[in-house]
XYZ file of C-alpha atoms in Angstrom:
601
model
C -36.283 14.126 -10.943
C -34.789 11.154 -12.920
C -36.564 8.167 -12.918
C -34.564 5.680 -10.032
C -35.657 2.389 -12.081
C -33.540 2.671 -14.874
C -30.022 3.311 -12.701
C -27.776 0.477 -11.597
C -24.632 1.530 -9.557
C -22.388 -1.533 -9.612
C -18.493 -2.367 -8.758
C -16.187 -4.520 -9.719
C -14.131 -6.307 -7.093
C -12.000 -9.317 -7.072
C -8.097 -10.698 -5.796
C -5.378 -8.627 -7.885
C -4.412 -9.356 -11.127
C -8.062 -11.128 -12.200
C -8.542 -8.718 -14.998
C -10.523 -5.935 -13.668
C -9.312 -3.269 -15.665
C -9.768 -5.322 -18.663
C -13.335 -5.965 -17.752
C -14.351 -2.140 -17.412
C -12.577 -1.675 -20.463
C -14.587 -3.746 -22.413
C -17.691 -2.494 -21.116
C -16.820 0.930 -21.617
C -15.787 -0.287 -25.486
C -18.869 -1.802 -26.091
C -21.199 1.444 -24.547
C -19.302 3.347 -27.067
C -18.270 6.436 -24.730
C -15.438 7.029 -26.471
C -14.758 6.253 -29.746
C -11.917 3.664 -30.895
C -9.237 5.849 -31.853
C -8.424 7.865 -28.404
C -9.501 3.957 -26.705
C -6.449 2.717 -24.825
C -6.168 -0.520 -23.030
C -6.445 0.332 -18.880
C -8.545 3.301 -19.829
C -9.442 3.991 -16.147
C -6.111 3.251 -14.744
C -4.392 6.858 -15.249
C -1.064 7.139 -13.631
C 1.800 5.272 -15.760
C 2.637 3.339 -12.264
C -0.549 1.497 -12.843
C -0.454 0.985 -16.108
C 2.861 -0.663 -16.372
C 2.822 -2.720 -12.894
C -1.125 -3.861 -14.379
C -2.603 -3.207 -10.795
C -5.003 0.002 -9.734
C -4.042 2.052 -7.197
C -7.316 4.892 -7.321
C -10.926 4.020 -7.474
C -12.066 5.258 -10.840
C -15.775 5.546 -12.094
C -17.978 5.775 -15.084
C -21.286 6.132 -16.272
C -21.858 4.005 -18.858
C -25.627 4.378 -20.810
C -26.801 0.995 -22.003
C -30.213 -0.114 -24.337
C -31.429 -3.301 -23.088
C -33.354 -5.968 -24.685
C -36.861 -4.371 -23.212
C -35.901 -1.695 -25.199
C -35.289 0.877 -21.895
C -32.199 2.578 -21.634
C -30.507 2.352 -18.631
C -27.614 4.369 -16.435
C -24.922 2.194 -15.340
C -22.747 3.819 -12.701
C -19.704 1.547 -11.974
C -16.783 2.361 -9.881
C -13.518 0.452 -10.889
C -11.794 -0.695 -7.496
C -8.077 -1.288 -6.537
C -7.302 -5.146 -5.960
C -4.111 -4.796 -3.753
C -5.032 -5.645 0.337
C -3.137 -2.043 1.068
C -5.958 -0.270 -0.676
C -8.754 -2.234 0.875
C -10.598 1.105 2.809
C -10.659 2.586 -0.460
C -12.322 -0.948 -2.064
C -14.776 -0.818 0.811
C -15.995 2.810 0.480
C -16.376 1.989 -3.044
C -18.028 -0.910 -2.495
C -20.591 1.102 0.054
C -21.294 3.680 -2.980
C -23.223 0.857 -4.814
C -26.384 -1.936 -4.734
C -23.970 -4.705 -6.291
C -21.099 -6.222 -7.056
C -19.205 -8.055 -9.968
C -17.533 -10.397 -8.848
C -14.609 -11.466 -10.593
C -13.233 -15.308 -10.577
C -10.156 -15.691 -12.799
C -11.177 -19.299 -14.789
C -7.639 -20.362 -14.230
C -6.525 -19.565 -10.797
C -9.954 -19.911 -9.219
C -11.029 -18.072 -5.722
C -8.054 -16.441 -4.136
C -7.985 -14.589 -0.374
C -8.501 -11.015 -1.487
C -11.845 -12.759 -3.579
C -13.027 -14.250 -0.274
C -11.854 -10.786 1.234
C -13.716 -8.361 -0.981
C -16.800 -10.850 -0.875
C -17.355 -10.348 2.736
C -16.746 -6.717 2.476
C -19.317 -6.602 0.028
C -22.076 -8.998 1.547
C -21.370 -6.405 4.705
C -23.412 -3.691 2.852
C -25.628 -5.768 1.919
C -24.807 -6.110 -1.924
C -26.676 -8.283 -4.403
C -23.194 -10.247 -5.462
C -22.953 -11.888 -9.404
C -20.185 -14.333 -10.136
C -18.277 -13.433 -12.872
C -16.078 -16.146 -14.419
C -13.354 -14.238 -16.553
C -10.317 -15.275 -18.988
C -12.738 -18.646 -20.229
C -10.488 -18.096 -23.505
C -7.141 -19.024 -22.066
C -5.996 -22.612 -22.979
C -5.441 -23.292 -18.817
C -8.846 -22.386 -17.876
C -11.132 -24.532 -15.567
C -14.502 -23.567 -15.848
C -16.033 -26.338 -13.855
C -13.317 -25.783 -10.945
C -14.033 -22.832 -11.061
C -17.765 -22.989 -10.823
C -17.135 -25.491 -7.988
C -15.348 -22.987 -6.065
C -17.704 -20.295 -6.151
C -20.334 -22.821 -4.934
C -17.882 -24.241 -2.056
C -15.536 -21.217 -0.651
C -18.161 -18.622 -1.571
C -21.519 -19.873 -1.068
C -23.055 -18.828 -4.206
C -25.230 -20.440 -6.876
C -22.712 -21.250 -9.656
C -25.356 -21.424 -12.796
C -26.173 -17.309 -11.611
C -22.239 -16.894 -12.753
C -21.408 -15.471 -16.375
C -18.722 -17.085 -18.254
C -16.743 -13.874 -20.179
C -13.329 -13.201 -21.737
C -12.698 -9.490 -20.876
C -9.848 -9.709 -23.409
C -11.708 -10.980 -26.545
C -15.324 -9.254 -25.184
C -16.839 -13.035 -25.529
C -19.814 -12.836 -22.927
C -19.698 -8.819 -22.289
C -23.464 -8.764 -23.863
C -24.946 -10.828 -21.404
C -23.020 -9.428 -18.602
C -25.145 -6.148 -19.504
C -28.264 -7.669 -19.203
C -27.061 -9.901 -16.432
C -26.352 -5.939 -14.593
C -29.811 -4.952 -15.315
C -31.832 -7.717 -14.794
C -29.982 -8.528 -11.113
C -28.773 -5.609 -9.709
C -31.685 -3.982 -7.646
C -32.087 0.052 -8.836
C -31.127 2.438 -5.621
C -33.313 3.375 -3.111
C -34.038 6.889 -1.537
C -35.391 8.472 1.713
C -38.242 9.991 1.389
C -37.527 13.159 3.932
C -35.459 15.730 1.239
C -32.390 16.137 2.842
C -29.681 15.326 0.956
C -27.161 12.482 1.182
C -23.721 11.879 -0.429
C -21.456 9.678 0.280
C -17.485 10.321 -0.720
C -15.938 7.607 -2.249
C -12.532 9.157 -3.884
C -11.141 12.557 -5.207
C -8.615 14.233 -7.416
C -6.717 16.914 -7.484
C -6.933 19.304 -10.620
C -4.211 21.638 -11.252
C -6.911 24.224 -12.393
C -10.060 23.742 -11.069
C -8.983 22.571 -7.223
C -9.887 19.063 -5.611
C -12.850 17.256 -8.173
C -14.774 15.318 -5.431
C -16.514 11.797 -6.505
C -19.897 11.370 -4.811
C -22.677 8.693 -4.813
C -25.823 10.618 -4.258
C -27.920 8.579 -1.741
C -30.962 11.223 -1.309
C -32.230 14.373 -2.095
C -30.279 16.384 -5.141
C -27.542 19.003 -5.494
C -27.360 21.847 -7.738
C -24.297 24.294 -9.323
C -24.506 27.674 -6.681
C -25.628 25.294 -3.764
C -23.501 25.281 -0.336
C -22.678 21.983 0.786
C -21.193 20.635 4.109
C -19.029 17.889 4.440
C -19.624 16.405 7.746
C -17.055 15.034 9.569
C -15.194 18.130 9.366
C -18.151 20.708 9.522
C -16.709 22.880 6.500
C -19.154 24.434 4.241
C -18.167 24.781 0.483
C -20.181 26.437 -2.517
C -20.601 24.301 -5.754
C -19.269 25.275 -8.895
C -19.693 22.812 -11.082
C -21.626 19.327 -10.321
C -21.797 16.695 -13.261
C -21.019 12.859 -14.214
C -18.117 10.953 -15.291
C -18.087 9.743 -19.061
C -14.230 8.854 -19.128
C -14.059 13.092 -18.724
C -15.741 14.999 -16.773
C -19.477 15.860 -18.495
C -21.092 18.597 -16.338
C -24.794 18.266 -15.900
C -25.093 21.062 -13.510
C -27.226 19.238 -11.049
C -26.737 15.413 -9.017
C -30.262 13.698 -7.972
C -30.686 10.761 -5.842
C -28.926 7.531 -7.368
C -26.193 8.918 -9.593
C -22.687 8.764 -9.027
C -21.011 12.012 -10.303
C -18.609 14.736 -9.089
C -18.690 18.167 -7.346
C -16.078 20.819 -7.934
C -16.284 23.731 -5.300
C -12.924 25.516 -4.758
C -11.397 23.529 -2.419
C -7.719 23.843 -2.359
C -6.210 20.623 -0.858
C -7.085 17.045 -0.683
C -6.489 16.463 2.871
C -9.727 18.753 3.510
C -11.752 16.123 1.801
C -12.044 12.802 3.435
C -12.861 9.499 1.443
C -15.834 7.757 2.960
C -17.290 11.224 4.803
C -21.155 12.540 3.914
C -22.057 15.684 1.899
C -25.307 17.600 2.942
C -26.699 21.063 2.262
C -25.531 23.824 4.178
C -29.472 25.404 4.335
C -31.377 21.938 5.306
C -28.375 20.000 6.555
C -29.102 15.740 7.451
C -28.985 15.147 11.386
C -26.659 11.652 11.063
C -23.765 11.324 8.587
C -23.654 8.121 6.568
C -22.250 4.705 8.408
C -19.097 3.529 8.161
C -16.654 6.672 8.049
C -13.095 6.217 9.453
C -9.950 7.635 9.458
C -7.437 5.848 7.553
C -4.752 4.815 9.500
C -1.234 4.393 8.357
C 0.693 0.886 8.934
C 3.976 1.181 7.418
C 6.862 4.084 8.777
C 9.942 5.116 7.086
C 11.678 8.261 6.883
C 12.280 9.874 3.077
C 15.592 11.616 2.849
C 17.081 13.663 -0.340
C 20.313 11.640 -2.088
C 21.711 15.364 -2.047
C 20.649 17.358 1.326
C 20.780 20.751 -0.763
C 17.809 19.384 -2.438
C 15.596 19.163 0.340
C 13.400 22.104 -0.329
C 12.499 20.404 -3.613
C 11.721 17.706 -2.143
C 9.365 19.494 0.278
C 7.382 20.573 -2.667
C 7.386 17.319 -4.381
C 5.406 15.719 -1.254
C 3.383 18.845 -1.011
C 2.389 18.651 -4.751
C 2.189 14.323 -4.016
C -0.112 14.631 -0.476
C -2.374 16.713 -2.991
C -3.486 13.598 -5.014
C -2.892 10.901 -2.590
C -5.140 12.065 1.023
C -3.603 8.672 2.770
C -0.113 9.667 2.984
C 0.838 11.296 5.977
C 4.699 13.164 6.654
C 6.443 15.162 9.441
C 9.630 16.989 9.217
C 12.445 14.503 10.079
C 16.248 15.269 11.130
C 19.499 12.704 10.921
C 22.790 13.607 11.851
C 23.900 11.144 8.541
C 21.641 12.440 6.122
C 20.392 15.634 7.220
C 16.889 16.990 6.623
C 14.153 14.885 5.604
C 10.240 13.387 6.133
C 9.315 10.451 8.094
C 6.204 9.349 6.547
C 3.246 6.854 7.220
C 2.297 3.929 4.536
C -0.468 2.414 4.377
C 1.292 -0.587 3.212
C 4.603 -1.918 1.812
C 2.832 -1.261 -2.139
C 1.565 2.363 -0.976
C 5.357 2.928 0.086
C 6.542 1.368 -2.972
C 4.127 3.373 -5.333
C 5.137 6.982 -3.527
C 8.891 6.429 -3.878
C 7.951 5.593 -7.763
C 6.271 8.808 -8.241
C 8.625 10.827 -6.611
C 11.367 9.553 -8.533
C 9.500 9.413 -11.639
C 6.477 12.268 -11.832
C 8.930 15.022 -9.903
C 12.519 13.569 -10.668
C 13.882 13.089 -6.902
C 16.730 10.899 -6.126
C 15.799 9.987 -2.739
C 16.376 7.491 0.158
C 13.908 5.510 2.451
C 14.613 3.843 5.809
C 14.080 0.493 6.462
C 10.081 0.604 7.291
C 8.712 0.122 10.397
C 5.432 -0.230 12.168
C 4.006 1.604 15.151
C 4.903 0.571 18.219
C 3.107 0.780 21.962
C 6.152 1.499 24.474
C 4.868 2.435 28.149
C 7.561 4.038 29.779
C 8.209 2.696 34.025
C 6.455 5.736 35.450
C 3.110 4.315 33.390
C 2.989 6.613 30.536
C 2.412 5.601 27.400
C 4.161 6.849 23.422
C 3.687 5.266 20.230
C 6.743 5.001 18.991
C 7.396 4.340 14.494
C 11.228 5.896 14.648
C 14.301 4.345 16.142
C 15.386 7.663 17.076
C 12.475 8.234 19.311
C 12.935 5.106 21.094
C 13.497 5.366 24.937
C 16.324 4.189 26.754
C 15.958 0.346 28.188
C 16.376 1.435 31.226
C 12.968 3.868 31.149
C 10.738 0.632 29.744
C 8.131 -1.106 31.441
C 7.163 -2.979 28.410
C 5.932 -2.931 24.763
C 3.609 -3.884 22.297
C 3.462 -4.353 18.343
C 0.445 -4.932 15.859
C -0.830 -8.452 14.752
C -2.368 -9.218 12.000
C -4.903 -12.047 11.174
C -3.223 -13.497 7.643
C -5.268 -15.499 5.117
C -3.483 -17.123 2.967
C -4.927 -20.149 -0.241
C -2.443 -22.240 -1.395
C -2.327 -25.333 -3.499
C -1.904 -28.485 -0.893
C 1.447 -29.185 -2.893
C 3.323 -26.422 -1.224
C 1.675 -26.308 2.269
C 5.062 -27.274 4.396
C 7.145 -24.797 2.845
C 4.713 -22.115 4.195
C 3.619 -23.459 7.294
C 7.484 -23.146 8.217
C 7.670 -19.691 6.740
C 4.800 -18.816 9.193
C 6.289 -20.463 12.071
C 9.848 -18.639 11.546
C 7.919 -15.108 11.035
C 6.249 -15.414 14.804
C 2.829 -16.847 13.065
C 0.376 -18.626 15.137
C -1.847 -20.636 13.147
C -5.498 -20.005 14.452
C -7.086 -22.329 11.615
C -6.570 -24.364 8.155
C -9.067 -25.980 6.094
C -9.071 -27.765 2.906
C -11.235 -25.471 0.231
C -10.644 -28.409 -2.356
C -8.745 -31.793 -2.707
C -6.214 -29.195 -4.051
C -6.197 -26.178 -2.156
C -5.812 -25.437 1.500
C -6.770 -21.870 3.208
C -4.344 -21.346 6.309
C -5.285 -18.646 9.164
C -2.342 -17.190 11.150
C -1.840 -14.908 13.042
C 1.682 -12.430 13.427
C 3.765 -9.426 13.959
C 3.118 -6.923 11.026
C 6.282 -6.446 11.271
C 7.704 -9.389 10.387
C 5.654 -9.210 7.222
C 7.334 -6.295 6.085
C 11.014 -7.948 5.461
C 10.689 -10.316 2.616
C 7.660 -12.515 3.941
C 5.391 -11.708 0.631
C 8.495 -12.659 -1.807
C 9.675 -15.196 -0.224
C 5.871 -16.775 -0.053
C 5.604 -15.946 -3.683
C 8.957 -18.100 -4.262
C 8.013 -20.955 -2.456
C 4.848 -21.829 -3.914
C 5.670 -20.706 -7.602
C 3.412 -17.568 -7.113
C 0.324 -19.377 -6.400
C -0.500 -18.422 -3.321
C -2.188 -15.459 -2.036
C -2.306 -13.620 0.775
C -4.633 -11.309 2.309
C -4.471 -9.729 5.507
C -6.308 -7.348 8.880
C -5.088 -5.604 11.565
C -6.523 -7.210 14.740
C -4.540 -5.682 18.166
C -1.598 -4.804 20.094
C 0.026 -7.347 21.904
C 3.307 -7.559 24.238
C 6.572 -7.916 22.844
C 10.287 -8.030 23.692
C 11.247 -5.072 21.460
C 15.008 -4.018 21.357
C 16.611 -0.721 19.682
C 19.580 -2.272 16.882
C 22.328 0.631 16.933
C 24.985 0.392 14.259
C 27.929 1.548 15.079
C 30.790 2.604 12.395
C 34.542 3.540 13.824
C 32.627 3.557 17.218
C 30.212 6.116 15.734
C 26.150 5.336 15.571
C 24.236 6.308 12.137
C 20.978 6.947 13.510
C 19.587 6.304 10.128
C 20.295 2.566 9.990
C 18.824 2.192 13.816
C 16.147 -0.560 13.629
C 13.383 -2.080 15.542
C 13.627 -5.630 16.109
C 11.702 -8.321 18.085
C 14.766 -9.837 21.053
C 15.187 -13.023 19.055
C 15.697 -11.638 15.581
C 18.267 -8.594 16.857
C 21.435 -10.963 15.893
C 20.199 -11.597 12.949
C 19.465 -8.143 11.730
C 22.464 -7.198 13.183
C 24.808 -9.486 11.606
C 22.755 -8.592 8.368
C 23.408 -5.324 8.101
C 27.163 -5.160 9.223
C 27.883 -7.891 6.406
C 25.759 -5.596 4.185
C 27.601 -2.441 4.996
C 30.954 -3.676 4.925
C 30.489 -5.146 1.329
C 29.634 -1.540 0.730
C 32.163 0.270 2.833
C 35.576 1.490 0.979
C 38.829 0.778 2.751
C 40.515 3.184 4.284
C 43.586 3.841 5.641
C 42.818 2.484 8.875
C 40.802 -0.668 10.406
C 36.869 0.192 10.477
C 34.982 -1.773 12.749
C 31.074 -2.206 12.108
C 29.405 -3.240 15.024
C 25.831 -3.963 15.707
C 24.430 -3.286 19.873
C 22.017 -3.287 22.228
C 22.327 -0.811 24.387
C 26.128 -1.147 25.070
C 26.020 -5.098 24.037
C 27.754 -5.885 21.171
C 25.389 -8.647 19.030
C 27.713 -8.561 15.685
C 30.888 -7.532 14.204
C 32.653 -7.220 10.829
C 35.883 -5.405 9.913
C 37.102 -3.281 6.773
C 40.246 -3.728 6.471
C 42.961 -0.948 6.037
C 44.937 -0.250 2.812
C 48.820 -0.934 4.348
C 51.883 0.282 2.943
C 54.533 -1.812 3.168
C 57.269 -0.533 5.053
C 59.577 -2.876 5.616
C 60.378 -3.024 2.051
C 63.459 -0.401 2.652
C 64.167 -3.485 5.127
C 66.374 -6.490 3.271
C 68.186 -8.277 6.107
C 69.468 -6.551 9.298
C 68.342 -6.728 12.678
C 64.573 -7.810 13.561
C 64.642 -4.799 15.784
C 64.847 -2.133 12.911
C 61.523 -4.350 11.461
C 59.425 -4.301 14.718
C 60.583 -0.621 15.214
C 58.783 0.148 11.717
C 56.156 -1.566 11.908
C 55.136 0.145 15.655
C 56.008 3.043 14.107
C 53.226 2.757 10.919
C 50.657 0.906 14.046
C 50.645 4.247 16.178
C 49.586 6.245 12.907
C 47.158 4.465 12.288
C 45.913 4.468 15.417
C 46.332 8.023 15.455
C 44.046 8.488 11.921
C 41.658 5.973 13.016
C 41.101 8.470 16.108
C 40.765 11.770 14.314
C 39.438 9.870 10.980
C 35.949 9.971 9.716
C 34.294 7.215 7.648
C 32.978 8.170 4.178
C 29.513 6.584 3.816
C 28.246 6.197 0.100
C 24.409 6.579 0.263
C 24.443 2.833 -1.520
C 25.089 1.942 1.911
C 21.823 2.903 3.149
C 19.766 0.997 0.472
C 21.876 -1.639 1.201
C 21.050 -2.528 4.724
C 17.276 -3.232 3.562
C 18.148 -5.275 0.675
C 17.589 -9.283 1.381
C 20.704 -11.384 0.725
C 19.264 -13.387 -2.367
C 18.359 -10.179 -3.842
């Protein structure tokens, strides 16, 4: 048994783009896991989507060993977490796998939402919290704003904080003994059964899913059987060890360390992040706190550019779902596009980041629907159906009413650019619920709105209108009524199932008249006139027309009667009427991508 005194489990958290990564990269540097020459900046973050956007997507950890000034040496578990609001489950379970925090405070930009955010989540479980104040070498940094604002908006004692520069490794000394001298060493029940909580997994080509654990009591050894709890499936270890950039097996996991567990699973769906691990033999009688399922947010459906190349991509999201448990698909059908997936998002990024790796890691040329969120429709006889696809959606005539998700938003801004957003907030539906000034400078708003109307352009056009300093952070809080319509588009008279939309009553012309001007800019003319019409139901709500390539007949025509004119030109009118009846309109699949592009874009 190791001795519990000289661990320290420890995370990082803080609002994106604060320099996480560069933090754990300096402190893995300076503990000398891995020497210089295979050292690359990012070291944790290892998909290339992560590395070139500069955001994490999976927690990572490490165990970092570390000689301190007593003279002791110490394990330092940390576990590197994601800073983007879609990921937050994953930040908390992460956060719940440790006895502190780091928290980051970028010198320049100060406390953002997702700071304020992560704090809470952290102070939840009961974390001892230090203030980190990073980037002190960059010629814009505040230090005493700074210090001001973890005082005010957090709450904390602002001398505690430690002034570093994760980029030049100014301050990373003192951090370490900072780590060890306020960071309280774990705790463990004293009964024997053993405790482990899941906080991430990966899948390995070779060896099956690698499963990260926090041991919280007891041990577990290589030939054990181990049950994972919410599921009730037992599993026999293989290999158990700790994470030193690779895996480093150590054959056995006591009480305190945060290490890994190989045991033949096949898929990472049958591991679930935030579940407990006991022994099969002397199992524990409650699971851990805090386990949920996550819950998707974001629908859209995932079609193949070329429908002959669906079974690829079939394996592509098999091979995908293996590394990444929170997306969830279903077999989808369109009469436009043929076979394809409608899958569930945990966010607009999470949507954003599997369409990236399927075009990039398994080269598929695919297209996604516009997203859309889940809907509550109950039906006039009193049932009830969620409803995430257009195609699903009953006819207006079966409806007794419907509701959508709001979310409570948080967003800081400087003062400077508060109108601008307030009206942005107002247009999308928001409801403001509070607003307080943080600072003479800085103003935290409280709103509350449709997630769906933050999923067309409401995070870009926020980021425009206050020069990217504001931030946003948001939580799902209910379901509440709304006037939801079905958007058809028709082409030629003809719907396209696949560029159907949800929309809220009062923003159906809009949308409407959107994508028709969208579609005909992409639309070829024919030889005949192509109407693209947006409805309701059988309510037309917007209109634009191709027109038709004409060939001039009446050039044959110099002088004469009028007669001979009008007689041609009736003549060329009832072909075209006749092609337009028994034509069909080409769509090119630019069309699709089209609809859900914004018009500035």
């Amino acid at each position: 048994m190791t001795d519990l005194s000289l661990k320290r489990n420890f995370c990082i958290v803080a609002h994106i783009d604060h320099g996480k990564s560069t933090l754990s990269d300096r402190l893995i540097q300076k503990a000398k896991i891995i020497d210089d020459r295979n050292f690359q900046n990012q070291i944790l973050d290892s998909m290339d989507i992560e590395r070139e956007r500069g955001i994490t997507i999976k927690s990572q950890a490490v165990t970092i060993p570390y000689t301190a000034k007593d003279g002791k040496t110490y394990e330092l578990n940390f576990v590197d977490t994601p800073g983007h609001v879609d990921f937050s489950y994953e930040v908390s379970r992460a956060i719940a796998s440790c006895e502190g925090a780091l928290l980051l405070v970028d010198a320049s930009q100060g406390v953002e939402s997702q700071t304020l955010s992560n704090m809470y989540l952290a102070l939840e479980q009961n974390l001892e919290i230090v203030p980190v104040i990073n980037k002190i070498d960059l010629p814009s940094a505040d230090i005493p704003s700074a210090k001001h604002q973890i005082e005010h908006d957090l709450g904390l004692d602002p001398d505690d904080a430690c002034l570093v520069s994760a980029k030049t490794g100014e301050g990373i000394d003192d951090l370490f003994e900072t780590i060890v001298t306020k960071i309280p060493a774990p705790t463990t029940n004293e009964d024997g059964k053993t405790r482990a909580l899941i906080f991430d997994c990966h899948y390995d080509p070779y060896r099956g899913v690698v499963v990260h654990l926090r041991m919280l009591d007891g041990s577990i050894k290589e030939g054990q059987t181990v049950r994972f709890m919410s599921s009730g499936t037992d599993y026999r270890v293989e290999q158990a060890g700790i994470f030193k950039i690779n895996l480093e097996q150590t054959h056995e996991l006591n009480a305190g360390d945060v290490g890994y567990i190989i045991a033949g699973i096949k898929t990472v769906s049958d591991v679930r992040v935030g579940d407990t691990v006991t022994l099969a033999d002397n199992p524990a009688e409650e699971p851990l706190a805090g386990f949920k399922d996550v819950k998707p947010v974001v629908f859209s459906s995932i079609y193949p550019m070329d429908s002959n190349d669906y079974e690829e991509l079939r394996d592509s999201m098999e091979k995908l779902k293996l590394n990444d448990a929170s997306l969830v698909y279903e077999k989808d059908n369109s009469l436009a596009l043929g076979y394809g997936f409608r899958c569930g998002f945990l966010g607009l990024l999470h949507l954003e980041v599997v369409q990236e790796r399927l075009e990039r890691d398994f080269d598929q040329a695919v297209i996604f629907t516009a997203p859309s969120v889940r809907y509550e429709v109950t039906l006039s006889n009193g049932d009830v159906m969620y409803v995430d696809n257009p195609a699903n959606y009953p006819d207006q005539g079966r409806l007794r009413g419907a509701k959508e998700p709001y979310i409570k938003a948080s967003i800081i801004t400087p003062a400077t650019y508060l109108g601008s957003i307030i009206s942005l907030c107002t247009e999308k539906r928001g409801v403001q619920t509070n607003m307080q000034y943080l600072d003479e400078k800085r103003v935290e708003l409280i709103y509350e709105m449709p997630l769906s109307e933050v999923l067309f352009d409401f995070y870009d056009r926020l980021k425009s209108y206050s020069r990217g300093y504001a931030s946003f952070d948001y939580e799902i809080i209910d379901m509440r009524e709304t006037d939801l319509v079905k958007v058809d588009i028709l082409i030629n008279g003809k719907q396209v199932d696949a560029l159907a939309q949800l929309a809220y009553r009062g923003n159906a012309v809009e949308r409407a008249r959107h994508a028709c001007e969208m579609l005909k800019e992409e639309i070829s003319r024919h030889q005949f006139k192509i109407a693209i019409q947006g409805a309701i139901g059988s309510q037309i709500i917007a209109r634009e027309t191709v027109n038709p390539v004409r060939k001039d007949v009446l050039a044959k025509c110099y002088g004469g009667d009028v007669t001979r004119k009008r007689k041609l030109l009736e003549k060329q009118k009832e072909g075209k009427k006749r092609m337009k009846m028994i034509g069909d309109v080409e769509l090119p699949q630019s069309a699709f991508l089209a609809v859900l592009k914004t018009k500035e874009d």
